[in-house]
PDB file of C-alpha atoms in Angstrom:
ATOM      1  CA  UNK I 624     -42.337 122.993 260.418  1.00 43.00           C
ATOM      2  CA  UNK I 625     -43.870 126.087 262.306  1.00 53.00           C
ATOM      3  CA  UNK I 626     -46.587 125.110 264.712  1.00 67.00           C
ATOM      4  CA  UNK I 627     -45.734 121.615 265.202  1.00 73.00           C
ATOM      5  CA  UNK I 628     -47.942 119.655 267.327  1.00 77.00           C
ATOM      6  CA  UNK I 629     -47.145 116.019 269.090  1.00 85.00           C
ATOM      7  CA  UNK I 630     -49.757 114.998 272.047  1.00 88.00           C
ATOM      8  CA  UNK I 631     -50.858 111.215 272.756  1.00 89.00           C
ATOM      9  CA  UNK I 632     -54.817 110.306 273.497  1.00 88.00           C
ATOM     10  CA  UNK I 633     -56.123 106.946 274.726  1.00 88.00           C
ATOM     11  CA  UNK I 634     -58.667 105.162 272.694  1.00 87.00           C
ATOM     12  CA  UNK I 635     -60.519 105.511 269.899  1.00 86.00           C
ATOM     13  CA  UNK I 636     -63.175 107.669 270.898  1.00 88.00           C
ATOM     14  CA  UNK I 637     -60.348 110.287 272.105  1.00 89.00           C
ATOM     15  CA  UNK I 638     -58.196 109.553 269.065  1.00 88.00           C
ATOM     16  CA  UNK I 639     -61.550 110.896 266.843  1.00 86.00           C
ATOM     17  CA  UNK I 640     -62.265 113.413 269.248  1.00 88.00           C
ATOM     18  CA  UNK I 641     -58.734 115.571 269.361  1.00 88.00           C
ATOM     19  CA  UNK I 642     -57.242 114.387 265.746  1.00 84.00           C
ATOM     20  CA  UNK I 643     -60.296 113.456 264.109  1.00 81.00           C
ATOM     21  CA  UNK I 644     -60.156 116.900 261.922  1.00 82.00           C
ATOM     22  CA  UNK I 645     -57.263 116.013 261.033  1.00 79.00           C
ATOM     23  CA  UNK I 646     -57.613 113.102 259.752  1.00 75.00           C
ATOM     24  CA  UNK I 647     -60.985 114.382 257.645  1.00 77.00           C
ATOM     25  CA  UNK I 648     -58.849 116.977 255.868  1.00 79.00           C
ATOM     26  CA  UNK I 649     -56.874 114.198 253.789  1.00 82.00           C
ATOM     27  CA  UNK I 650     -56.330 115.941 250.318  1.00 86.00           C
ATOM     28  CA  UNK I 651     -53.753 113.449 248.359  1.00 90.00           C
ATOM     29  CA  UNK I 652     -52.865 110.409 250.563  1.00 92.00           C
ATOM     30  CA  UNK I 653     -53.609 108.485 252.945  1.00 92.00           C
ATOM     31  CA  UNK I 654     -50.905 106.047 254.305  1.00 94.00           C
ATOM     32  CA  UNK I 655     -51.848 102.793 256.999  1.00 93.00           C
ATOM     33  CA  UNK I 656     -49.708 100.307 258.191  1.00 95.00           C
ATOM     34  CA  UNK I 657     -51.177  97.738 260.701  1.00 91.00           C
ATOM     35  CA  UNK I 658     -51.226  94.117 262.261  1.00 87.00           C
ATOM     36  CA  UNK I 659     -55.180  93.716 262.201  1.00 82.00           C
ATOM     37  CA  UNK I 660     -57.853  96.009 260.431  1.00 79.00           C
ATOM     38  CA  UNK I 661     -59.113  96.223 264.628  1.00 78.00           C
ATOM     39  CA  UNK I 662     -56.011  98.583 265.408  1.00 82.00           C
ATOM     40  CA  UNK I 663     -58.122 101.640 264.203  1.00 80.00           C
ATOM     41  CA  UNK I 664     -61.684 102.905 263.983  1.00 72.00           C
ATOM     42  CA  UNK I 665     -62.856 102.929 260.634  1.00 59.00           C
ATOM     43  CA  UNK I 666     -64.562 105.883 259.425  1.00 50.00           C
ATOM     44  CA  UNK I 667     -65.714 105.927 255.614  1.00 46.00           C
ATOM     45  CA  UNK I 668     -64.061 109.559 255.167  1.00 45.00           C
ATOM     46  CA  UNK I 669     -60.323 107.745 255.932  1.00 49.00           C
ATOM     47  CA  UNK I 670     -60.691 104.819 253.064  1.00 49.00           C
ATOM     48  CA  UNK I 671     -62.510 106.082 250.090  1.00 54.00           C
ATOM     49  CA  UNK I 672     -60.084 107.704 247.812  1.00 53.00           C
ATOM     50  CA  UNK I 673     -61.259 110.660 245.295  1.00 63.00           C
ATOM     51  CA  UNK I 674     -59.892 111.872 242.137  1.00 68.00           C
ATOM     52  CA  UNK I 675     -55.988 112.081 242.677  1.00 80.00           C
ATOM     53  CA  UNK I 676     -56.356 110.783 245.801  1.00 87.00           C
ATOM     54  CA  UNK I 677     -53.889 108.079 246.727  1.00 90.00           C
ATOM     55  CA  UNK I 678     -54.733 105.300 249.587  1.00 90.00           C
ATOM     56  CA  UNK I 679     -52.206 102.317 250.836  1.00 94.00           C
ATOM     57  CA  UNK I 680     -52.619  99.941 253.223  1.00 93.00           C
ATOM     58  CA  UNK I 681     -49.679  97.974 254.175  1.00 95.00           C
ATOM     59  CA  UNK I 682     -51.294  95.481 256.522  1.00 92.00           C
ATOM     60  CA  UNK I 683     -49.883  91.421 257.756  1.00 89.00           C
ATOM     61  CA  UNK I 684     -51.625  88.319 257.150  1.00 83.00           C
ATOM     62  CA  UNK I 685     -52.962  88.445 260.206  1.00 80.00           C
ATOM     63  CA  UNK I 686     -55.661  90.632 258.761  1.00 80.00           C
ATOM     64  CA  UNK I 687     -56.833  88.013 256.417  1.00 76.00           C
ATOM     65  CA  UNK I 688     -57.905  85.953 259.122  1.00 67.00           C
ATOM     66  CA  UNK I 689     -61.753  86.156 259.340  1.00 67.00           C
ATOM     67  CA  UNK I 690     -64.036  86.477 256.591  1.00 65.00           C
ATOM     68  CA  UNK I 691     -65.316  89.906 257.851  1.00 72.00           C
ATOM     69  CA  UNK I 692     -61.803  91.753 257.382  1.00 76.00           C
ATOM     70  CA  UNK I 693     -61.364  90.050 253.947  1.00 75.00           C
ATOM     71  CA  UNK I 694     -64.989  91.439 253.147  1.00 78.00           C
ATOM     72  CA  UNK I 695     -63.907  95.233 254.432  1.00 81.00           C
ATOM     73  CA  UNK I 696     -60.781  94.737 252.172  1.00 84.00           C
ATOM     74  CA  UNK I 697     -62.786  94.102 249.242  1.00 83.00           C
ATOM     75  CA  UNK I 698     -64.404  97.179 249.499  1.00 83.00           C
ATOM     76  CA  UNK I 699     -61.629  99.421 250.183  1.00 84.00           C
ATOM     77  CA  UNK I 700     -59.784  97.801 247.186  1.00 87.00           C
ATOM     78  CA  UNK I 701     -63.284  98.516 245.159  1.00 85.00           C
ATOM     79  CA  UNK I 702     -63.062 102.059 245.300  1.00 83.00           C
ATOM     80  CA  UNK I 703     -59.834 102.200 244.519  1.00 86.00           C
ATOM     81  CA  UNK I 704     -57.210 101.259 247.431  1.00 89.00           C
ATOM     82  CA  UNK I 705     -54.186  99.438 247.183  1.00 93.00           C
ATOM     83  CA  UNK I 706     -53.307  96.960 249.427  1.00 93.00           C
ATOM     84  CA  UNK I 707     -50.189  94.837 250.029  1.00 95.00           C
ATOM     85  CA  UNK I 708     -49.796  92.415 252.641  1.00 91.00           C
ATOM     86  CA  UNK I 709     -46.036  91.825 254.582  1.00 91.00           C
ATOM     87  CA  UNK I 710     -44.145  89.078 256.211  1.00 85.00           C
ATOM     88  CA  UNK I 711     -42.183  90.922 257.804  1.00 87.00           C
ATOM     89  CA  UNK I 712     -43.009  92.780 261.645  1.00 85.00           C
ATOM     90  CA  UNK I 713     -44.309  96.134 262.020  1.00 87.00           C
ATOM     91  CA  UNK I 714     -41.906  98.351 263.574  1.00 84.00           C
ATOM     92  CA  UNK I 715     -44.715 100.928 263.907  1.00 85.00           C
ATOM     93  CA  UNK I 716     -48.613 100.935 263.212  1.00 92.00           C
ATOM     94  CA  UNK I 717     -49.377 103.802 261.449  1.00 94.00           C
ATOM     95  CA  UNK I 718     -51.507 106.646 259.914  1.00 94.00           C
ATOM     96  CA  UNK I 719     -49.795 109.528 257.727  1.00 95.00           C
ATOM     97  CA  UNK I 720     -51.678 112.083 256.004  1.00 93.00           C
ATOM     98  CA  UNK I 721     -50.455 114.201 253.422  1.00 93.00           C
ATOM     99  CA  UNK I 722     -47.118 113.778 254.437  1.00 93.00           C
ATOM    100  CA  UNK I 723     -47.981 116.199 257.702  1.00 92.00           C
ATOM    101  CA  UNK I 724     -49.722 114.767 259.739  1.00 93.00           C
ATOM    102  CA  UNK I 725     -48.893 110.981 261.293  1.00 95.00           C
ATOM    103  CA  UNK I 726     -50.406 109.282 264.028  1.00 94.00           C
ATOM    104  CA  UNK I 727     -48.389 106.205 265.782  1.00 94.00           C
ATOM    105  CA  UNK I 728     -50.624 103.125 267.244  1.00 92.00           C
ATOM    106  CA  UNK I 729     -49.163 101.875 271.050  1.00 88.00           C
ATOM    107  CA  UNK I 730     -49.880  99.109 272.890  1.00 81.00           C
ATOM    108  CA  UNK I 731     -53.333  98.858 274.817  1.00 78.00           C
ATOM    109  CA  UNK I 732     -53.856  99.863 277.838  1.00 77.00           C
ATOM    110  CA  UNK I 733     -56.759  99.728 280.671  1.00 80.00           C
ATOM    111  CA  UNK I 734     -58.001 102.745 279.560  1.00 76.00           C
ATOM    112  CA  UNK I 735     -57.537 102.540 275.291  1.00 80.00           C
ATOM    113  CA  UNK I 736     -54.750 102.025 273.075  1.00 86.00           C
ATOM    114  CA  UNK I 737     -52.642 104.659 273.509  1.00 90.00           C
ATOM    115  CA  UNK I 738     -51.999 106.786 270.190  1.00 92.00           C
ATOM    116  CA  UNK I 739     -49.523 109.091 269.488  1.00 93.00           C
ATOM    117  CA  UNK I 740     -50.631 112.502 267.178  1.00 93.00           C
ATOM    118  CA  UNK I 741     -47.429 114.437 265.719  1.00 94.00           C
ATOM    119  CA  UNK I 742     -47.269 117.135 262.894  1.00 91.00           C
ATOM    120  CA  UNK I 743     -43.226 116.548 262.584  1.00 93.00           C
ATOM    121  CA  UNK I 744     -41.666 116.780 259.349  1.00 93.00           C
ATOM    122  CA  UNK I 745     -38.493 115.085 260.616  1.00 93.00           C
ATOM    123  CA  UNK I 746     -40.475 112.296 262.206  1.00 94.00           C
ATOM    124  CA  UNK I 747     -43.117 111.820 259.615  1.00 95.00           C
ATOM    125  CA  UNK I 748     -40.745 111.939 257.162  1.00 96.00           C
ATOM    126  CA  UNK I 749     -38.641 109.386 258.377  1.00 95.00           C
ATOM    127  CA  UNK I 750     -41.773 106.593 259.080  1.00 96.00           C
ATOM    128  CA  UNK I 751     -43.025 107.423 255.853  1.00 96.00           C
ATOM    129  CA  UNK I 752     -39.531 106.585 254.348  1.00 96.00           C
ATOM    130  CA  UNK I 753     -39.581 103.062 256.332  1.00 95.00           C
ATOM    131  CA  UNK I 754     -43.020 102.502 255.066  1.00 96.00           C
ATOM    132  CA  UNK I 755     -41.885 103.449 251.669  1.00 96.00           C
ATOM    133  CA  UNK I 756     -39.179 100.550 251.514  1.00 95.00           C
ATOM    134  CA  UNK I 757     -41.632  97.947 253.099  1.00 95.00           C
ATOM    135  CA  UNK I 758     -44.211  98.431 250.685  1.00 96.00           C
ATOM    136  CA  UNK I 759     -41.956  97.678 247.930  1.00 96.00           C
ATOM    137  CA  UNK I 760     -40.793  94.262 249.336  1.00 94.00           C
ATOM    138  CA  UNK I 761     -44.709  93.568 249.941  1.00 95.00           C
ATOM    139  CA  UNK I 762     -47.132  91.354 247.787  1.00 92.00           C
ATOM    140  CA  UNK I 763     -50.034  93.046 246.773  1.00 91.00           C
ATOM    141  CA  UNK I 764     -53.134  91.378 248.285  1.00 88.00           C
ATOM    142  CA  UNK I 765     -54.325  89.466 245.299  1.00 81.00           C
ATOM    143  CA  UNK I 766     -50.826  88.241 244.588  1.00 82.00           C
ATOM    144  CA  UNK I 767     -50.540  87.767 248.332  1.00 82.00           C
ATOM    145  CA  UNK I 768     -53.816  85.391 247.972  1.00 75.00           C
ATOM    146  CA  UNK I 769     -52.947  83.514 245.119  1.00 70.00           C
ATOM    147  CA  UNK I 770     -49.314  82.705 246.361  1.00 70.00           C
ATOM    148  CA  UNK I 771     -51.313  80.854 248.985  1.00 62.00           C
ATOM    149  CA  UNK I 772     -53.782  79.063 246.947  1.00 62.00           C
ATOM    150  CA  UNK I 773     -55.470  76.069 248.507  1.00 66.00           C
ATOM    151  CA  UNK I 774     -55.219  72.656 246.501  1.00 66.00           C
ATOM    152  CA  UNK I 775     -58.501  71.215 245.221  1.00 73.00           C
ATOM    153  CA  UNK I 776     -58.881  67.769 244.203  1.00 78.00           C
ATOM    154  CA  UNK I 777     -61.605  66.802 241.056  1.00 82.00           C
ATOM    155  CA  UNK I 778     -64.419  66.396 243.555  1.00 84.00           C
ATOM    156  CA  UNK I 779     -63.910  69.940 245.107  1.00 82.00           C
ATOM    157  CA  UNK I 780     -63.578  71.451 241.577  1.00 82.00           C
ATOM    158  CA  UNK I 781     -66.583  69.916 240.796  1.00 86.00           C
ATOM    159  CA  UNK I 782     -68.407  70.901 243.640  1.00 87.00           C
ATOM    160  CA  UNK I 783     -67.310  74.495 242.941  1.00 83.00           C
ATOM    161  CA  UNK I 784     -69.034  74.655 238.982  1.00 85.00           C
ATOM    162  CA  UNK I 785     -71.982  73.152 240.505  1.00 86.00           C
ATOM    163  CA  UNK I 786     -72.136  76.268 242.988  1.00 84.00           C
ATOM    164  CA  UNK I 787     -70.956  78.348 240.278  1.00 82.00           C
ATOM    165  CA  UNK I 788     -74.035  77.613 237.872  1.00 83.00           C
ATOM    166  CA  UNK I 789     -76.959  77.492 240.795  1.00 83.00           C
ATOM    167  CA  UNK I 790     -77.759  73.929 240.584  1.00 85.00           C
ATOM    168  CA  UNK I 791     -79.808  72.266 243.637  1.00 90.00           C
ATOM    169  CA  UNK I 792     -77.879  70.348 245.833  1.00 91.00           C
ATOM    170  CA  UNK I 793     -80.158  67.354 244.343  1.00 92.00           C
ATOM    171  CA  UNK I 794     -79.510  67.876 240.721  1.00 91.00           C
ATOM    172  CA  UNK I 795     -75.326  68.591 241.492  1.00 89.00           C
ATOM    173  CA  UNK I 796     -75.146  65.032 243.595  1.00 91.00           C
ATOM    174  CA  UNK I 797     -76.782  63.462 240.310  1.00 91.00           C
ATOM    175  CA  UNK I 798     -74.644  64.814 237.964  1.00 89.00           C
ATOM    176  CA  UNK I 799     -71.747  63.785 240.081  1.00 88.00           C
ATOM    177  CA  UNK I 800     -73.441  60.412 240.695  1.00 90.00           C
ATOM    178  CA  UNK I 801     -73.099  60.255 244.419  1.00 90.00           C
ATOM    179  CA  UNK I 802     -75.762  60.741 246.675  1.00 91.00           C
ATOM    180  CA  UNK I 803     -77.236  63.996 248.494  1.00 91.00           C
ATOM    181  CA  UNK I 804     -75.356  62.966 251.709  1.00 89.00           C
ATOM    182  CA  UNK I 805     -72.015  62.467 249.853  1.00 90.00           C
ATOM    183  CA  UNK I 806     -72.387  65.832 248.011  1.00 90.00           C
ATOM    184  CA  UNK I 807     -73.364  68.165 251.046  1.00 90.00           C
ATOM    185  CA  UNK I 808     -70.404  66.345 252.662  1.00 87.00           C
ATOM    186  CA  UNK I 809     -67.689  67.466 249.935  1.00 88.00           C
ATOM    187  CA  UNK I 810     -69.283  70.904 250.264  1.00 89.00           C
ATOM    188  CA  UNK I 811     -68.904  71.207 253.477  1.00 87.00           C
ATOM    189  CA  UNK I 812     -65.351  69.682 252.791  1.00 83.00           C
ATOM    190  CA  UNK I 813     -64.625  72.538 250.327  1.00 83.00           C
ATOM    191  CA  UNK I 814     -65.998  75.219 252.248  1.00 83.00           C
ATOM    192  CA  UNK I 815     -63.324  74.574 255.093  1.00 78.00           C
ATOM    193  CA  UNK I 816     -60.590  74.729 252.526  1.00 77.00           C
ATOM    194  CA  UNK I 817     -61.353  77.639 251.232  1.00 78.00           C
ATOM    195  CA  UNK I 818     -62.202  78.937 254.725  1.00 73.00           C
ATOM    196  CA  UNK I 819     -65.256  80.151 253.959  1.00 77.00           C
ATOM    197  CA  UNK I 820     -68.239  80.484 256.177  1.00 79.00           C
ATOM    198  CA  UNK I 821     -71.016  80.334 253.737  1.00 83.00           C
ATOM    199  CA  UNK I 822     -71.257  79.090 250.212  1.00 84.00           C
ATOM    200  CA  UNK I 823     -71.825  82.518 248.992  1.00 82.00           C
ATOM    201  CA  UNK I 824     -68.387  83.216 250.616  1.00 80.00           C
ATOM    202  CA  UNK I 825     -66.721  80.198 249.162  1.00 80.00           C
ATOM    203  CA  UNK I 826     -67.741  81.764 245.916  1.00 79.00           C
ATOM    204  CA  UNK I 827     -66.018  85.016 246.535  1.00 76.00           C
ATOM    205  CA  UNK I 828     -62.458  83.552 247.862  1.00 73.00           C
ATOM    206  CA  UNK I 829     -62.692  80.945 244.719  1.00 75.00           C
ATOM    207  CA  UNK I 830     -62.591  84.242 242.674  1.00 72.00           C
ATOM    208  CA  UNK I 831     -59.877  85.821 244.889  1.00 68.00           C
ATOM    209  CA  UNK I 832     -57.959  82.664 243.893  1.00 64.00           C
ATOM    210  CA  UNK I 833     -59.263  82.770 240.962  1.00 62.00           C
ATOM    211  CA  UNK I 834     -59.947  78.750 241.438  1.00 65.00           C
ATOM    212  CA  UNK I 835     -61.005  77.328 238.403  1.00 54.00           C
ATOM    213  CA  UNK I 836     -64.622  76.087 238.160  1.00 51.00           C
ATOM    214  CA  UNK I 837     -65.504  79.116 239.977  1.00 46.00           C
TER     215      UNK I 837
END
């Protein structure tokens, strides 16, 4: 490739600042392999696919781990992402645009992670290759999620239709026949299962899982 360009920056703000333009000029694909959704910044221009516009993210479960990266990933799935999540460990944390422009994730240092900008064909090639073959042997996230599906006896179940339907804590406990102190218990019981931090959030992983009773 004529004109090829490699140079590394330190942190995020110098990352946007020398390969931010880049990055913005994303025409048919935009490839991202990472540990954790905090390994780069997150401008709306690199995750919302167009028409013909292709976006992967090839992420590890460690990105599942908090209820705000879960709530990022439903958006970037909603407009049109796919996502698959791998067992295995990232040899590199990536970015690769178009096929011509790829940008490799170091370690972090005092002064920023350290990232490494290259317009390679040879190298880009080659990661995108390795990415390639690990995003076929990768679940795709809903698979991913329902592979790992929490078990919930009759009470929980039953605690999740009441949520489902909008019934007062009051009313559910009655219809369960256990009292207001017993209920709010196995909701609180059910919310740690699911790993939720809110009931409205319990609702959305339920459906994730698709749980029945949701």
């Amino acid at each position: 490739m004529r004109n090829e360009q490699i140079f590394s920056v330190h942190g995020d703000a110098e990352l946007l600042a020398r390969a931010g333009h880049l990055l913005e000029s994303a025409r048919t694909e935009f490839l991202c392999a990472a540990r954790t959704l905090t390994t780069w910044p997150r401008p709306a221009t690199w995750t919302t696919p167009g028409p013909d516009f292709t976006t992967r993210k090839l992420l590890t479960p460690a990105a599942l781990t908090d209820e705000a990266t879960r709530d990022h990933l439903r958006l970037v799935l909603g407009a049109g992402a796919q996502v698959r999540i791998t067992d295995a460990e990232l040899p590199h944390e990536t970015i690769i645009i178009d096929r011509r422009v790829m940008i490799l994730a170091g370690r972090e240092a005092p002064a920023g992670r350290e990232y490494s900008v290259t317009t390679s064909k040879n190298m880009i090639d080659g990661v995108h290759s390795l990415f390639d073959a690990m995003w076929n042997r990768s679940a795709d996230y809903t698979t991913y999620l329902a592979k790992d599906t929490p078990h919930l006896n009759p009470e929980s179940r039953a605690v999740l239709e009441a949520l489902s339907t909008g019934l007062t804590d009051a009313s559910a406990a009655r219809r369960s026949g256990v009292s207001l102190r017993t209920y709010r218990r196995r909701v609180a019981d059910l919310m740690v299962t699911l790993q939720a931090a809110s009931r409205f959030q319990a609702g959305l992983r339920a459906g994730e899982l698709g749980l029945p009773g949701r």
